[in-house]
Structures are given as C-alpha cells and as structure tokens.
Short mmCIF file of C-alpha atoms in Angstrom, two decimals:
data_model
loop_
_atom_site.label_atom_id
_atom_site.label_comp_id
_atom_site.label_asym_id
_atom_site.label_seq_id
_atom_site.Cartn_x
_atom_site.Cartn_y
_atom_site.Cartn_z
CA MET U 24 18.90 -38.54 -209.72
CA ALA U 25 18.16 -34.89 -210.80
CA GLU U 26 14.53 -32.94 -211.92
CA TYR U 27 15.46 -30.23 -215.28
CA ALA U 28 14.72 -29.54 -218.73
CA LYS U 29 16.85 -28.50 -221.12
CA ILE U 30 17.81 -27.41 -224.51
CA LEU U 31 19.70 -28.53 -226.86
CA ARG U 32 21.62 -27.09 -231.19
CA TRP U 33 23.77 -29.93 -232.15
CA THR U 34 25.92 -29.70 -235.87
CA LYS U 35 24.32 -32.10 -238.13
CA SER U 36 28.67 -33.17 -239.23
CA ASP U 37 30.41 -35.51 -237.24
CA ALA U 38 33.74 -33.98 -238.45
CA VAL U 39 33.60 -30.77 -235.80
CA TYR U 40 37.20 -29.72 -234.14
CA GLY U 41 35.84 -26.79 -232.52
CA LEU U 42 32.59 -25.81 -231.41
CA LYS U 43 32.12 -21.61 -230.20
CA THR U 44 29.87 -18.91 -228.97
CA ASN U 45 29.40 -16.20 -226.80
CA ILE U 46 27.17 -15.87 -224.10
CA GLN U 47 25.83 -12.77 -222.20
CA LEU U 48 23.70 -14.70 -218.97
CA PRO U 49 20.53 -13.85 -217.14
CA SER U 50 20.60 -10.29 -216.24
CA SER U 51 17.85 -12.73 -213.20
CA ALA U 52 17.90 -15.90 -211.82
CA SER U 53 17.10 -17.91 -209.24
CA VAL U 54 17.62 -21.49 -208.09
CA GLY U 55 15.21 -23.61 -206.43
CA THR U 56 16.55 -25.69 -203.70
CA THR U 57 20.93 -26.18 -202.72
CA GLY U 58 21.12 -29.63 -205.14
CA GLY U 59 20.34 -26.89 -208.46
CA PHE U 60 21.62 -25.45 -211.15
CA ILE U 61 21.76 -23.45 -213.97
CA ASN U 62 23.88 -24.85 -216.78
CA PHE U 63 24.98 -22.99 -220.60
CA TYR U 64 27.50 -25.18 -222.06
CA LEU U 65 29.30 -27.19 -224.75
CA GLY U 66 29.71 -30.01 -225.69
CA VAL U 67 31.38 -33.19 -227.88
CA TYR U 68 32.34 -37.34 -228.25
CA GLY U 69 35.34 -37.82 -228.68
CA SER U 70 39.10 -40.32 -227.18
CA ASN U 71 35.58 -42.51 -225.81
CA THR U 72 33.81 -40.12 -223.26
CA ASN U 73 31.83 -36.52 -222.96
CA TYR U 74 33.14 -33.59 -222.76
CA GLU U 75 30.54 -31.28 -221.12
CA CYS U 76 32.08 -28.06 -220.43
CA GLY U 77 30.75 -23.99 -220.23
CA LEU U 78 28.93 -21.50 -217.27
CA SER U 79 26.67 -22.31 -214.24
CA THR U 80 25.34 -20.60 -210.76
CA ASN U 81 23.87 -23.42 -207.67
CA TYR U 82 21.47 -22.58 -205.48
CA THR U 83 24.24 -19.25 -203.66
CA GLU U 84 25.35 -17.93 -206.20
CA ALA U 85 22.54 -17.43 -208.49
CA LEU U 86 21.11 -15.04 -205.12
CA ASN U 87 24.59 -13.12 -205.51
CA GLY U 88 24.24 -13.12 -209.11
CA LYS U 89 27.15 -14.73 -209.96
CA TRP U 90 28.26 -17.36 -212.32
CA HIS U 91 31.44 -19.70 -213.11
CA TRP U 92 33.07 -22.08 -215.24
CA PHE U 93 32.78 -25.43 -215.49
CA TRP U 94 33.99 -28.56 -216.72
CA ASN U 95 32.58 -32.44 -216.55
CA THR U 96 32.91 -36.10 -218.05
CA GLY U 97 31.72 -37.82 -216.62
CA ALA U 98 33.72 -39.32 -214.26
CA ALA U 99 35.64 -35.89 -213.21
CA ASN U 100 34.59 -32.33 -213.03
CA ASP U 101 35.67 -29.22 -211.83
CA GLY U 102 35.47 -25.57 -212.09
CA GLY U 103 36.86 -22.40 -211.52
CA ALA U 104 36.21 -19.41 -208.78
CA PHE U 105 32.62 -18.54 -208.41
CA ASN U 106 34.01 -14.56 -210.13
CA LEU U 107 31.81 -13.72 -213.61
CA ALA U 108 28.85 -11.40 -213.12
CA ALA U 109 25.19 -11.90 -214.47
CA GLY U 110 24.64 -10.08 -217.30
CA SER U 111 27.94 -9.76 -218.89
CA THR U 112 28.88 -11.57 -222.20
CA VAL U 113 31.58 -14.92 -222.12
CA PRO U 114 33.31 -16.71 -225.51
CA ILE U 115 33.76 -19.97 -223.84
CA GLU U 116 35.43 -22.33 -226.60
CA LEU U 117 35.68 -26.24 -226.67
CA SER U 118 38.26 -26.67 -229.64
CA VAL U 119 41.08 -29.95 -230.40
CA ASN U 120 45.39 -27.94 -230.83
CA SER U 121 47.67 -28.23 -232.40
CA LEU U 122 48.94 -31.35 -230.28
CA ASN U 123 45.73 -32.79 -230.64
CA LYS U 124 44.65 -32.58 -227.20
CA LEU U 125 41.28 -30.88 -226.23
CA ASP U 126 41.36 -26.88 -225.32
CA PHE U 127 38.38 -25.59 -222.73
CA LYS U 128 38.34 -21.49 -223.30
CA VAL U 129 36.72 -19.09 -220.88
CA ASN U 130 37.15 -15.44 -222.35
CA GLY U 131 40.46 -17.00 -225.11
CA THR U 132 42.29 -18.05 -222.34
CA VAL U 133 42.45 -21.66 -221.50
CA VAL U 134 41.73 -22.77 -218.36
CA LYS U 135 41.66 -26.83 -218.95
CA THR U 136 43.13 -28.93 -221.00
CA PHE U 137 41.96 -32.68 -221.59
CA SER U 138 44.52 -35.82 -223.67
CA GLY U 139 41.13 -38.78 -223.73
CA ALA U 140 41.13 -41.96 -223.06
CA THR U 141 43.82 -42.53 -225.95
CA GLY U 142 45.76 -39.09 -225.48
CA THR U 143 44.51 -36.90 -228.14
CA PHE U 144 41.37 -36.78 -230.07
CA GLY U 145 40.61 -36.80 -232.83
CA SER U 146 36.89 -35.53 -234.84
CA LEU U 147 34.26 -34.78 -232.57
CA THR U 148 31.19 -36.16 -232.60
CA SER U 149 27.69 -34.84 -231.06
CA ALA U 150 28.51 -31.17 -230.47
CA ARG U 151 26.05 -29.55 -229.54
CA LEU U 152 25.36 -26.19 -227.49
CA VAL U 153 22.79 -27.32 -224.30
CA VAL U 154 20.84 -24.36 -222.11
CA ALA U 155 19.55 -26.13 -218.77
CA ALA U 156 18.57 -26.01 -215.95
CA CYS U 157 18.38 -28.58 -212.75
CA ASP U 158 15.08 -27.43 -210.11
CA ARG U 159 16.65 -30.20 -207.09
CA SER U 160 17.88 -33.20 -206.88
CA PHE U 161 15.62 -36.37 -205.08
CA THR U 162 17.70 -39.34 -203.69
CA THR U 163 13.94 -41.33 -204.81
CA VAL U 164 12.44 -39.18 -207.59
CA PRO U 165 8.08 -38.55 -205.51
CA ASN U 166 5.59 -38.66 -207.37
CA PRO U 167 3.89 -35.92 -208.28
CA LEU U 168 7.33 -34.05 -208.61
CA PRO U 169 7.59 -31.23 -206.47
CA ASN U 170 6.74 -26.74 -208.39
CA TRP U 171 8.97 -26.08 -210.64
CA ASN U 172 11.07 -22.46 -208.40
CA THR U 173 14.51 -22.56 -211.49
CA LEU U 174 13.85 -19.35 -213.02
CA HIS U 175 15.84 -16.80 -215.44
CA ASN U 176 15.62 -14.55 -217.37
CA GLN U 177 17.07 -14.82 -221.60
CA VAL U 178 20.60 -15.72 -222.15
CA VAL U 179 21.64 -15.19 -225.44
CA CYS U 180 24.04 -17.01 -227.14
CA SER U 181 25.17 -15.91 -230.00
CA GLY U 182 27.81 -16.04 -232.50
CA ILE U 183 27.46 -19.86 -232.85
CA THR U 184 30.31 -22.07 -235.04
CA PHE U 185 32.02 -24.90 -235.48
CA ARG U 186 34.99 -25.79 -236.68
CA ASN U 187 35.89 -28.52 -240.19
CA SER U 188 39.07 -30.38 -240.55
CA ALA U 189 41.03 -27.49 -242.41
CA GLY U 190 40.04 -24.62 -239.25
CA ALA U 191 37.49 -23.42 -241.18
CA TRP U 192 34.77 -21.03 -238.77
CA THR U 193 31.64 -21.76 -239.78
CA VAL U 194 27.97 -20.28 -238.26
CA LEU U 195 25.13 -22.97 -236.89
CA SER U 196 22.61 -22.67 -239.75
CA SER U 197 19.41 -24.81 -240.43
CA ALA U 198 22.06 -26.10 -243.17
CA ASN U 199 24.39 -27.29 -241.01
CA SER U 200 22.60 -27.60 -237.10
CA THR U 201 19.47 -28.52 -235.58
CA PRO U 202 17.93 -26.53 -233.87
CA PRO U 203 15.54 -26.76 -231.14
CA SER U 204 12.57 -27.73 -231.02
CA SER U 205 11.04 -28.71 -228.19
CA THR U 206 12.17 -28.60 -224.17
CA THR U 207 13.21 -31.85 -222.94
CA PHE U 208 12.15 -32.80 -219.31
CA TRP U 209 13.15 -35.35 -217.29
CA PRO U 210 12.36 -37.56 -215.40
CA ASP U 211 9.72 -39.07 -218.09
CA GLY U 212 6.64 -39.79 -216.84
CA TYR U 213 6.04 -37.74 -213.60
CA THR U 214 2.97 -35.47 -213.32
CA HIS U 215 4.24 -32.08 -211.54
CA THR U 216 3.15 -30.39 -208.76
CA GLY U 217 2.03 -26.57 -210.82
CA THR U 218 3.35 -26.00 -213.99
CA PRO U 219 6.89 -26.27 -214.49
CA ALA U 220 8.29 -24.13 -215.96
CA ASP U 221 9.51 -24.24 -220.24
CA TYR U 222 11.78 -22.91 -221.84
CA THR U 223 10.57 -19.75 -224.43
CA LYS U 224 13.39 -18.96 -227.23
CA VAL U 225 14.15 -17.60 -230.83
CA VAL U 226 16.05 -19.33 -233.21
CA SER U 227 18.52 -17.32 -235.89
CA THR U 228 21.63 -18.10 -237.77
CA GLY U 229 24.60 -18.30 -235.38
CA GLN U 230 21.31 -17.57 -232.08
CA LEU U 231 20.08 -19.00 -229.82
CA ILE U 232 17.70 -17.05 -227.19
CA ALA U 233 16.32 -19.03 -224.75
CA SER U 234 14.67 -17.89 -220.75
CA LEU U 235 12.73 -19.82 -217.95
CA LYS U 236 9.95 -18.88 -216.39
CA ARG U 237 6.73 -19.59 -214.78
#
C-alpha cells in the first residue's frame, strides 16, 4: 500500500496502436524513503492486462542523479541498469509491431517485447502518459499521513503522439486527448501532517511539463 500523486494525459481514441514521447528528465529529484519512487511512463491496456513502461528513479538512485527504464504488467516487472542521467532527454515508445506483439523502445531500441495473454495484440485502449510520484509504502496506512518528502523539478514530456491503424502518428491535442486538469492523490480520505506537494503543470499540444515542489 503506497501514498502517491499523479497526473495523466489520455488519448480519446480506443483504436491506438502506439504511443511515444521524448522525456527530458528532471535535473534534480529526491525520494522521501526507501519505499518511494518517481515514474514517468506510457500505459496501455491490451491482451487482458495493463502495460506500463517508462523511466524511474528511487530513493538511492535519485541521490546519485540516476534513472532507468522499467516495465510493469501487474503480474511481472523488470528494468534496466540505472545508467540514465538526470537532465538527459530519453525517447520512449510503446507500440504494436509487424508481428502484432507489443514493443517497448528506449532511445529507439527495443528493450522488451510482450506477447500478451492471447499471443498477439490488436488495438490498445486507455493509452496514456503518466507522471507520478510515490512518497512511501505502508503495511498499514497511518492517519494522518506523514509529511510528503518526494520532490522533483520539471520533467518535460514533448512530442507526445499516438499511432492509428494505418500507421500514421498524430500529435496529442485538446481535440484528440484529455489533458490533466488536476493531480490525483491516493489514498483518499486521509489527512496529512503538513502540506502534501502538488504537481504544477503546463499542458500544450504534444507536450506536458510538470514539477513537484514544496
């Protein structure tokens, strides 16, 4: 059980075959405890499960200014070495390939291919970009929640585009996507010691800039 905050940008289409963006990582980040993390990822729903793939740091690696790529299906997860530098720009992509498998690409290279529960993928639903931070994990959620200590300066997600069935890539806009209007917090219904950090954000065509500051 974890305490987190996140913002999401969704495509309005359920006939999506890929989603990609260029992520300029924050130049500075801090994670409150060993159970916390910061994740920037692409998420889709396909072949009966969620696929979340992107870039992440944790308590130890944030102190070193290091990030890595990761994937998570809910049933399994893994990631690469922490060799991505704070402040660097990293393109990521999650898309259906010519064999109808789902590829996760980092810097243009396929780092993981998913076959899915049925062996192949059709269109992907709930295609979204997520900027999220988890301050800590709990065995039992306390009330009030402790002071929030996971912070980062701005992350820039640019060139956010999705691919249709014809293979054409389209930039996310107000017409074809739902921009984030607020920060989603969990767990609901708990008070905080102090004031929890809230995401500030600037949303424009094909871009999301966000930071989590005190």
